[in-house]
Amino acid sequence: MSNTRLRFAPAPTGSLHLGSARTALFNWLAARGLGGELILRIEDTNAELSKPELIDNIYRSLDWLQIEFDGEPVRQSERTDLYNDAVEQWLSDDLAYVDDGAVRFRVPTEGVTSWYDLVRGNVSFENEHIEDFVVRRADGTATFFTANAVDDFELGITHVVRGEDLINVTPKVLMLRRALGASDTPEFAHLPLIVNEQRKKLSKRRDDVALESYRERGVLAPAMINYLALLGWGPPDDIEVRPIEEIISLFELTDVNPSSAMFDLKKLEAINAEYIRAMSPEDFSHALTPWIKEESWGAVVGADELLKVAPLIQERTKVLSEGPAQLDFFFLTNPEFDEAAWTKVMRSDEAPLILSAVKTAVAEVKWDSTALHEMLRSIGEQHGMKLGKAQAPLRVAITGRSVGPPLFESMQFLGRETVVQRITAAQQKLDTNKPIDSP
RNA sequence: GCCCCCAUCGUCUAGCGGCCUAGGACACUGGCCUUUCACGCCAGCAGCACGGGUUCGAAUCCCGUUGGGGGUGCCA
């Protein structure tokens, strides 16, 4: 039986922060790799942080990422007696004293407090630079230091994996741990910070740090996990996009890079796109459904219909939220013409010719994408145009845009009648716009 | 100010004294493929912050400089 035990200890301050998510992930990876336990400890040391909705948000985010914990979550709000006992003990041992109603810990004025950090090597602080810090507030509640030290000790935590922003609280916590009677020191691993383009720690104010918002944009959980794992760590074989099981078996805390890592949305999206492409059409279509349902035209779209068109955009989709804009023309009765696309391709002399030729041919042609393909190829040829050029006006007529999913497959789905209607609509717009002095 | 941490392509990283004329990925550029876009493929651009050591040999070890970041609450 293993005695290894790690913990992820978020403070419920709103939507789970990207940095917290990465910390949770690394704790999980380390715990799995070490064959140890991982517990979730909610640091809700004050009533403000104890709100059910904030706690739920943490559960929901962790659940989405599929990071699993052992046992029931530990709530610091339910352990105040433990913290109080510890403070009382320090007081009676004269390791702490009362100051303005609060209790401060006596920090030695000499010596150093140090530890060997799994990601940074030796880190040491001279005690003379550490002030007598508060362990219990005047209102009687325990501070972060106390709760942290008591819980890590009582819970038998062997590995503390957390952000580098907490590196300077470590000596304090170590002192308290000793004052608690502990003779051992847990392993520490201080993870590099995740920073923005300005190289500043990701913050709620400046940056989009809510894990939730990436989920809402249509980032897949496995892709998010995969990307987060790459922030501060890299596989030795250079294969970055891979199943979580492989990441678990390759991951080592001692391999974590100590320097801060910039959050790169482009790379996240590239990885997400790769995960999307790897999905089965059924899974992709299913995953896309919530985004479709949000559209005014989406409510009536059936699962079977969606499954027919979703594969046409699958390899063109980086995040699921891009789905509706790519598919709307399939379901809108009168999709609008994009003006830029219209002026780009419809002003040519050939455009009206292509349109009318297609409209005629379409009445007869066998209704499948291969036949439609051949039809347009031959019409284009008659006008001395390559297929790439000939499809442009037709695409704008039918989809309203100059780019989109494969045209003939799209036409096949829309059906003969709709295709004729849309070509007619485009012809009318062409006539309306025609300059008066034109022949 | 003081304390602590960090320093390989624009970005994320591999490298842990010779295999490095530094590898991969994202981004970017060019080309091929092609019904647009995308995918895929090929090619290209681009980096060991600087200065001293140590060593036969340093991206790799040590020191310093510079630069960046974090912390400095009776927040966590």
PDB file of N, CA and C (backbone and C1' of nucleotides) in Angstrom, chain A residues 6-25 27 38-46 49-51 54-63 65 67 69 73-77 83 144 147-148 151-152 155 160-163 165-166 211, chain B residues 75-76:
ATOM      1  N   LEU A   6      -1.483  13.377  -2.427  1.00  0.00           N
ATOM      2  CA  LEU A   6      -1.382  14.757  -2.890  1.00  0.00           C
ATOM      3  C   LEU A   6      -2.736  15.422  -2.684  1.00  0.00           C
ATOM      4  N   ARG A   7      -2.732  16.720  -2.825  1.00  0.00           N
ATOM      5  CA  ARG A   7      -4.006  17.420  -2.723  1.00  0.00           C
ATOM      6  C   ARG A   7      -4.038  18.584  -3.686  1.00  0.00           C
ATOM      7  N   PHE A   8      -5.258  18.866  -4.177  1.00  0.00           N
ATOM      8  CA  PHE A   8      -5.462  20.085  -4.943  1.00  0.00           C
ATOM      9  C   PHE A   8      -6.329  20.948  -4.050  1.00  0.00           C
ATOM     10  N   ALA A   9      -5.856  22.177  -3.781  1.00  0.00           N
ATOM     11  CA  ALA A   9      -6.533  22.994  -2.780  1.00  0.00           C
ATOM     12  C   ALA A   9      -6.949  24.357  -3.309  1.00  0.00           C
ATOM     13  N   PRO A  10      -8.018  24.407  -4.084  1.00  0.00           N
ATOM     14  CA  PRO A  10      -8.450  25.698  -4.637  1.00  0.00           C
ATOM     15  C   PRO A  10      -9.269  26.500  -3.637  1.00  0.00           C
ATOM     16  N   ALA A  11      -9.175  27.821  -3.774  1.00  0.00           N
ATOM     17  CA  ALA A  11     -10.058  28.696  -3.021  1.00  0.00           C
ATOM     18  C   ALA A  11     -11.208  29.010  -3.979  1.00  0.00           C
ATOM     19  N   PRO A  12     -12.425  28.844  -3.538  1.00  0.00           N
ATOM     20  CA  PRO A  12     -13.569  29.049  -4.444  1.00  0.00           C
ATOM     21  C   PRO A  12     -13.824  30.525  -4.698  1.00  0.00           C
ATOM     22  N   THR A  13     -13.172  31.079  -5.662  1.00  0.00           N
ATOM     23  CA  THR A  13     -13.301  32.517  -5.911  1.00  0.00           C
ATOM     24  C   THR A  13     -14.052  32.832  -7.187  1.00  0.00           C
ATOM     25  N   GLY A  14     -14.766  31.868  -7.716  1.00  0.00           N
ATOM     26  CA  GLY A  14     -15.491  32.097  -8.953  1.00  0.00           C
ATOM     27  C   GLY A  14     -15.237  30.942  -9.886  1.00  0.00           C
ATOM     28  N   SER A  15     -15.297  31.240 -11.176  1.00  0.00           N
ATOM     29  CA  SER A  15     -15.038  30.172 -12.133  1.00  0.00           C
ATOM     30  C   SER A  15     -13.602  29.680 -11.990  1.00  0.00           C
ATOM     31  N   LEU A  16     -13.402  28.398 -12.129  1.00  0.00           N
ATOM     32  CA  LEU A  16     -12.065  27.840 -11.968  1.00  0.00           C
ATOM     33  C   LEU A  16     -11.089  28.523 -12.931  1.00  0.00           C
ATOM     34  N   HIS A  17      -9.991  28.974 -12.369  1.00  0.00           N
ATOM     35  CA  HIS A  17      -8.957  29.699 -13.090  1.00  0.00           C
ATOM     36  C   HIS A  17      -8.129  28.707 -13.914  1.00  0.00           C
ATOM     37  N   LEU A  18      -7.691  29.139 -15.083  1.00  0.00           N
ATOM     38  CA  LEU A  18      -6.863  28.276 -15.918  1.00  0.00           C
ATOM     39  C   LEU A  18      -5.647  27.760 -15.161  1.00  0.00           C
ATOM     40  N   GLY A  19      -5.043  28.649 -14.386  1.00  0.00           N
ATOM     41  CA  GLY A  19      -3.868  28.258 -13.616  1.00  0.00           C
ATOM     42  C   GLY A  19      -4.212  27.184 -12.596  1.00  0.00           C
ATOM     43  N   SER A  20      -5.364  27.327 -11.981  1.00  0.00           N
ATOM     44  CA  SER A  20      -5.804  26.323 -11.019  1.00  0.00           C
ATOM     45  C   SER A  20      -6.057  24.997 -11.722  1.00  0.00           C
ATOM     46  N   ALA A  21      -6.641  25.094 -12.895  1.00  0.00           N
ATOM     47  CA  ALA A  21      -6.927  23.877 -13.657  1.00  0.00           C
ATOM     48  C   ALA A  21      -5.618  23.155 -13.977  1.00  0.00           C
ATOM     49  N   ARG A  22      -4.600  23.915 -14.343  1.00  0.00           N
ATOM     50  CA  ARG A  22      -3.319  23.309 -14.659  1.00  0.00           C
ATOM     51  C   ARG A  22      -2.706  22.694 -13.396  1.00  0.00           C
ATOM     52  N   THR A  23      -2.850  23.390 -12.264  1.00  0.00           N
ATOM     53  CA  THR A  23      -2.343  22.848 -11.006  1.00  0.00           C
ATOM     54  C   THR A  23      -3.079  21.552 -10.652  1.00  0.00           C
ATOM     55  N   ALA A  24      -4.378  21.564 -10.831  1.00  0.00           N
ATOM     56  CA  ALA A  24      -5.162  20.354 -10.550  1.00  0.00           C
ATOM     57  C   ALA A  24      -4.667  19.215 -11.438  1.00  0.00           C
ATOM     58  N   LEU A  25      -4.470  19.530 -12.709  1.00  0.00           N
ATOM     59  CA  LEU A  25      -4.009  18.521 -13.655  1.00  0.00           C
ATOM     60  C   LEU A  25      -2.657  17.931 -13.264  1.00  0.00           C
ATOM     61  N   ASN A  27      -1.263  17.890 -10.363  1.00  0.00           N
ATOM     62  CA  ASN A  27      -1.421  17.095  -9.150  1.00  0.00           C
ATOM     63  C   ASN A  27      -1.942  15.704  -9.501  1.00  0.00           C
ATOM     64  N   LEU A  38      -5.199  11.331  -4.499  1.00  0.00           N
ATOM     65  CA  LEU A  38      -5.345  12.768  -4.704  1.00  0.00           C
ATOM     66  C   LEU A  38      -6.628  13.205  -4.024  1.00  0.00           C
ATOM     67  N   ILE A  39      -6.513  14.143  -3.112  1.00  0.00           N
ATOM     68  CA  ILE A  39      -7.742  14.620  -2.489  1.00  0.00           C
ATOM     69  C   ILE A  39      -8.002  16.073  -2.859  1.00  0.00           C
ATOM     70  N   LEU A  40      -9.291  16.405  -2.832  1.00  0.00           N
ATOM     71  CA  LEU A  40      -9.704  17.763  -3.143  1.00  0.00           C
ATOM     72  C   LEU A  40      -9.975  18.485  -1.828  1.00  0.00           C
ATOM     73  N   ARG A  41      -9.268  19.567  -1.629  1.00  0.00           N
ATOM     74  CA  ARG A  41      -9.472  20.323  -0.400  1.00  0.00           C
ATOM     75  C   ARG A  41      -9.931  21.729  -0.748  1.00  0.00           C
ATOM     76  N   ILE A  42     -11.102  22.061  -0.328  1.00  0.00           N
ATOM     77  CA  ILE A  42     -11.647  23.385  -0.626  1.00  0.00           C
ATOM     78  C   ILE A  42     -11.211  24.368   0.441  1.00  0.00           C
ATOM     79  N   GLU A  43     -10.497  25.403   0.027  1.00  0.00           N
ATOM     80  CA  GLU A  43      -9.994  26.378   0.983  1.00  0.00           C
ATOM     81  C   GLU A  43     -11.001  27.515   1.166  1.00  0.00           C
ATOM     82  N   ASP A  44     -12.083  27.171   1.801  1.00  0.00           N
ATOM     83  CA  ASP A  44     -13.147  28.145   2.050  1.00  0.00           C
ATOM     84  C   ASP A  44     -13.085  28.625   3.492  1.00  0.00           C
ATOM     85  N   THR A  45     -11.980  29.274   3.804  1.00  0.00           N
ATOM     86  CA  THR A  45     -11.757  29.677   5.191  1.00  0.00           C
ATOM     87  C   THR A  45     -12.630  30.834   5.652  1.00  0.00           C
ATOM     88  N   ASN A  46     -13.369  31.444   4.750  1.00  0.00           N
ATOM     89  CA  ASN A  46     -14.321  32.442   5.238  1.00  0.00           C
ATOM     90  C   ASN A  46     -15.664  32.247   4.553  1.00  0.00           C
ATOM     91  N   LEU A  49     -16.321  32.631   0.824  1.00  0.00           N
ATOM     92  CA  LEU A  49     -15.835  31.593  -0.082  1.00  0.00           C
ATOM     93  C   LEU A  49     -16.600  30.276   0.055  1.00  0.00           C
ATOM     94  N   SER A  50     -17.508  30.254   1.020  1.00  0.00           N
ATOM     95  CA  SER A  50     -18.217  29.007   1.288  1.00  0.00           C
ATOM     96  C   SER A  50     -19.525  28.863   0.534  1.00  0.00           C
ATOM     97  N   LYS A  51     -19.821  29.842  -0.299  1.00  0.00           N
ATOM     98  CA  LYS A  51     -21.092  29.805  -1.018  1.00  0.00           C
ATOM     99  C   LYS A  51     -21.213  28.560  -1.892  1.00  0.00           C
ATOM    100  N   LEU A  54     -20.251  28.698  -5.589  1.00  0.00           N
ATOM    101  CA  LEU A  54     -18.819  28.768  -5.882  1.00  0.00           C
ATOM    102  C   LEU A  54     -18.188  27.377  -5.771  1.00  0.00           C
ATOM    103  N   ILE A  55     -18.619  26.641  -4.770  1.00  0.00           N
ATOM    104  CA  ILE A  55     -18.112  25.289  -4.571  1.00  0.00           C
ATOM    105  C   ILE A  55     -18.537  24.406  -5.756  1.00  0.00           C
ATOM    106  N   ASP A  56     -19.788  24.568  -6.150  1.00  0.00           N
ATOM    107  CA  ASP A  56     -20.301  23.772  -7.269  1.00  0.00           C
ATOM    108  C   ASP A  56     -19.522  24.022  -8.541  1.00  0.00           C
ATOM    109  N   ASN A  57     -19.146  25.262  -8.724  1.00  0.00           N
ATOM    110  CA  ASN A  57     -18.393  25.607  -9.920  1.00  0.00           C
ATOM    111  C   ASN A  57     -17.093  24.814  -9.993  1.00  0.00           C
ATOM    112  N   ILE A  58     -16.449  24.655  -8.861  1.00  0.00           N
ATOM    113  CA  ILE A  58     -15.212  23.879  -8.831  1.00  0.00           C
ATOM    114  C   ILE A  58     -15.488  22.429  -9.201  1.00  0.00           C
ATOM    115  N   TYR A  59     -16.520  21.878  -8.603  1.00  0.00           N
ATOM    116  CA  TYR A  59     -16.866  20.488  -8.899  1.00  0.00           C
ATOM    117  C   TYR A  59     -17.165  20.305 -10.386  1.00  0.00           C
ATOM    118  N   ARG A  60     -17.927  21.238 -10.918  1.00  0.00           N
ATOM    119  CA  ARG A  60     -18.343  21.128 -12.320  1.00  0.00           C
ATOM    120  C   ARG A  60     -17.140  21.175 -13.268  1.00  0.00           C
ATOM    121  N   SER A  61     -16.241  22.122 -12.997  1.00  0.00           N
ATOM    122  CA  SER A  61     -15.071  22.273 -13.859  1.00  0.00           C
ATOM    123  C   SER A  61     -14.165  21.048 -13.808  1.00  0.00           C
ATOM    124  N   LEU A  62     -13.938  20.568 -12.598  1.00  0.00           N
ATOM    125  CA  LEU A  62     -13.066  19.409 -12.420  1.00  0.00           C
ATOM    126  C   LEU A  62     -13.697  18.168 -13.064  1.00  0.00           C
ATOM    127  N   ASP A  63     -15.004  18.125 -12.946  1.00  0.00           N
ATOM    128  CA  ASP A  63     -15.746  17.009 -13.505  1.00  0.00           C
ATOM    129  C   ASP A  63     -15.656  17.029 -15.029  1.00  0.00           C
ATOM    130  N   LEU A  65     -13.277  18.303 -16.803  1.00  0.00           N
ATOM    131  CA  LEU A  65     -11.920  17.926 -17.200  1.00  0.00           C
ATOM    132  C   LEU A  65     -11.653  16.444 -16.946  1.00  0.00           C
ATOM    133  N   ILE A  67     -10.906  15.112 -14.070  1.00  0.00           N
ATOM    134  CA  ILE A  67      -9.833  14.906 -13.103  1.00  0.00           C
ATOM    135  C   ILE A  67     -10.510  14.279 -11.886  1.00  0.00           C
ATOM    136  N   PHE A  69     -10.773  12.498  -8.057  1.00  0.00           N
ATOM    137  CA  PHE A  69     -10.224  12.616  -6.708  1.00  0.00           C
ATOM    138  C   PHE A  69     -10.593  11.397  -5.888  1.00  0.00           C
ATOM    139  N   PRO A  73     -14.437  15.401  -0.712  1.00  0.00           N
ATOM    140  CA  PRO A  73     -13.705  16.661  -0.608  1.00  0.00           C
ATOM    141  C   PRO A  73     -13.596  17.081   0.850  1.00  0.00           C
ATOM    142  N   VAL A  74     -12.503  17.739   1.171  1.00  0.00           N
ATOM    143  CA  VAL A  74     -12.304  18.252   2.518  1.00  0.00           C
ATOM    144  C   VAL A  74     -12.608  19.743   2.486  1.00  0.00           C
ATOM    145  N   ARG A  75     -13.475  20.182   3.396  1.00  0.00           N
ATOM    146  CA  ARG A  75     -13.806  21.604   3.452  1.00  0.00           C
ATOM    147  C   ARG A  75     -13.127  22.219   4.662  1.00  0.00           C
ATOM    148  N   GLN A  76     -12.323  23.236   4.414  1.00  0.00           N
ATOM    149  CA  GLN A  76     -11.639  23.864   5.540  1.00  0.00           C
ATOM    150  C   GLN A  76     -12.616  24.544   6.489  1.00  0.00           C
ATOM    151  N   SER A  77     -13.737  24.940   5.955  1.00  0.00           N
ATOM    152  CA  SER A  77     -14.741  25.584   6.804  1.00  0.00           C
ATOM    153  C   SER A  77     -15.249  24.631   7.889  1.00  0.00           C
ATOM    154  N   TYR A  83      -7.757  23.991  13.617  1.00  0.00           N
ATOM    155  CA  TYR A  83      -6.872  25.153  13.491  1.00  0.00           C
ATOM    156  C   TYR A  83      -6.758  25.882  14.827  1.00  0.00           C
ATOM    157  N   PHE A 144      -4.601  31.516   6.183  1.00  0.00           N
ATOM    158  CA  PHE A 144      -4.191  30.542   5.172  1.00  0.00           C
ATOM    159  C   PHE A 144      -3.026  29.676   5.650  1.00  0.00           C
ATOM    160  N   ALA A 147      -4.235  27.023   8.320  1.00  0.00           N
ATOM    161  CA  ALA A 147      -5.086  25.986   7.739  1.00  0.00           C
ATOM    162  C   ALA A 147      -4.256  25.082   6.830  1.00  0.00           C
ATOM    163  N   ASN A 148      -3.397  25.712   6.066  1.00  0.00           N
ATOM    164  CA  ASN A 148      -2.566  24.982   5.117  1.00  0.00           C
ATOM    165  C   ASN A 148      -1.619  24.010   5.815  1.00  0.00           C
ATOM    166  N   ASP A 151      -3.636  21.223   7.791  1.00  0.00           N
ATOM    167  CA  ASP A 151      -4.258  20.238   6.906  1.00  0.00           C
ATOM    168  C   ASP A 151      -3.239  19.360   6.186  1.00  0.00           C
ATOM    169  N   ASP A 152      -2.216  19.963   5.663  1.00  0.00           N
ATOM    170  CA  ASP A 152      -1.209  19.148   4.976  1.00  0.00           C
ATOM    171  C   ASP A 152      -0.625  18.111   5.928  1.00  0.00           C
ATOM    172  N   LEU A 155      -3.639  15.602   7.144  1.00  0.00           N
ATOM    173  CA  LEU A 155      -4.124  14.778   6.040  1.00  0.00           C
ATOM    174  C   LEU A 155      -3.033  13.860   5.475  1.00  0.00           C
ATOM    175  N   VAL A 160       3.423  18.370  -2.171  1.00  0.00           N
ATOM    176  CA  VAL A 160       2.677  19.609  -2.345  1.00  0.00           C
ATOM    177  C   VAL A 160       3.013  20.180  -3.718  1.00  0.00           C
ATOM    178  N   VAL A 161       2.030  20.138  -4.614  1.00  0.00           N
ATOM    179  CA  VAL A 161       2.218  20.632  -5.972  1.00  0.00           C
ATOM    180  C   VAL A 161       1.329  21.846  -6.146  1.00  0.00           C
ATOM    181  N   ARG A 162       1.907  23.002  -6.349  1.00  0.00           N
ATOM    182  CA  ARG A 162       1.142  24.250  -6.409  1.00  0.00           C
ATOM    183  C   ARG A 162       1.890  25.268  -7.239  1.00  0.00           C
ATOM    184  N   GLY A 163       1.244  26.418  -7.448  1.00  0.00           N
ATOM    185  CA  GLY A 163       1.834  27.454  -8.287  1.00  0.00           C
ATOM    186  C   GLY A 163       3.014  28.148  -7.639  1.00  0.00           C
ATOM    187  N   ASP A 165       3.513  31.141  -7.350  1.00  0.00           N
ATOM    188  CA  ASP A 165       3.140  32.319  -6.577  1.00  0.00           C
ATOM    189  C   ASP A 165       3.058  32.013  -5.080  1.00  0.00           C
ATOM    190  N   LEU A 166       3.081  30.739  -4.740  1.00  0.00           N
ATOM    191  CA  LEU A 166       3.017  30.366  -3.325  1.00  0.00           C
ATOM    192  C   LEU A 166       4.379  29.980  -2.769  1.00  0.00           C
ATOM    193  N   LEU A 211     -11.912  28.825 -16.960  1.00  0.00           N
ATOM    194  CA  LEU A 211     -11.943  27.571 -17.701  1.00  0.00           C
ATOM    195  C   LEU A 211     -13.273  27.454 -18.447  1.00  0.00           C
TER     196      LEU A 211
ATOM    197  P     C B  75      -7.417  39.408   6.302  1.00  0.00           P
ATOM    198  O5'   C B  75      -7.170  39.108   4.772  1.00  0.00           O
ATOM    199  C5'   C B  75      -6.493  37.983   4.289  1.00  0.00           C
ATOM    200  C4'   C B  75      -7.225  37.569   3.045  1.00  0.00           C
ATOM    201  C3'   C B  75      -7.105  36.103   2.735  1.00  0.00           C
ATOM    202  O3'   C B  75      -8.102  35.386   3.412  1.00  0.00           O
ATOM    203  C1'   C B  75      -6.629  37.396   0.800  1.00  0.00           C
ATOM    204  P     A B  76      -7.774  33.953   3.969  1.00  0.00           P
ATOM    205  O5'   A B  76      -7.464  33.092   2.672  1.00  0.00           O
ATOM    206  C5'   A B  76      -8.495  32.729   1.744  1.00  0.00           C
ATOM    207  C4'   A B  76      -7.826  32.194   0.503  1.00  0.00           C
ATOM    208  C3'   A B  76      -6.923  30.991   0.747  1.00  0.00           C
ATOM    209  O3'   A B  76      -7.642  29.783   0.750  1.00  0.00           O
ATOM    210  C1'   A B  76      -5.748  32.601  -0.512  1.00  0.00           C
TER     211        A B  76
END
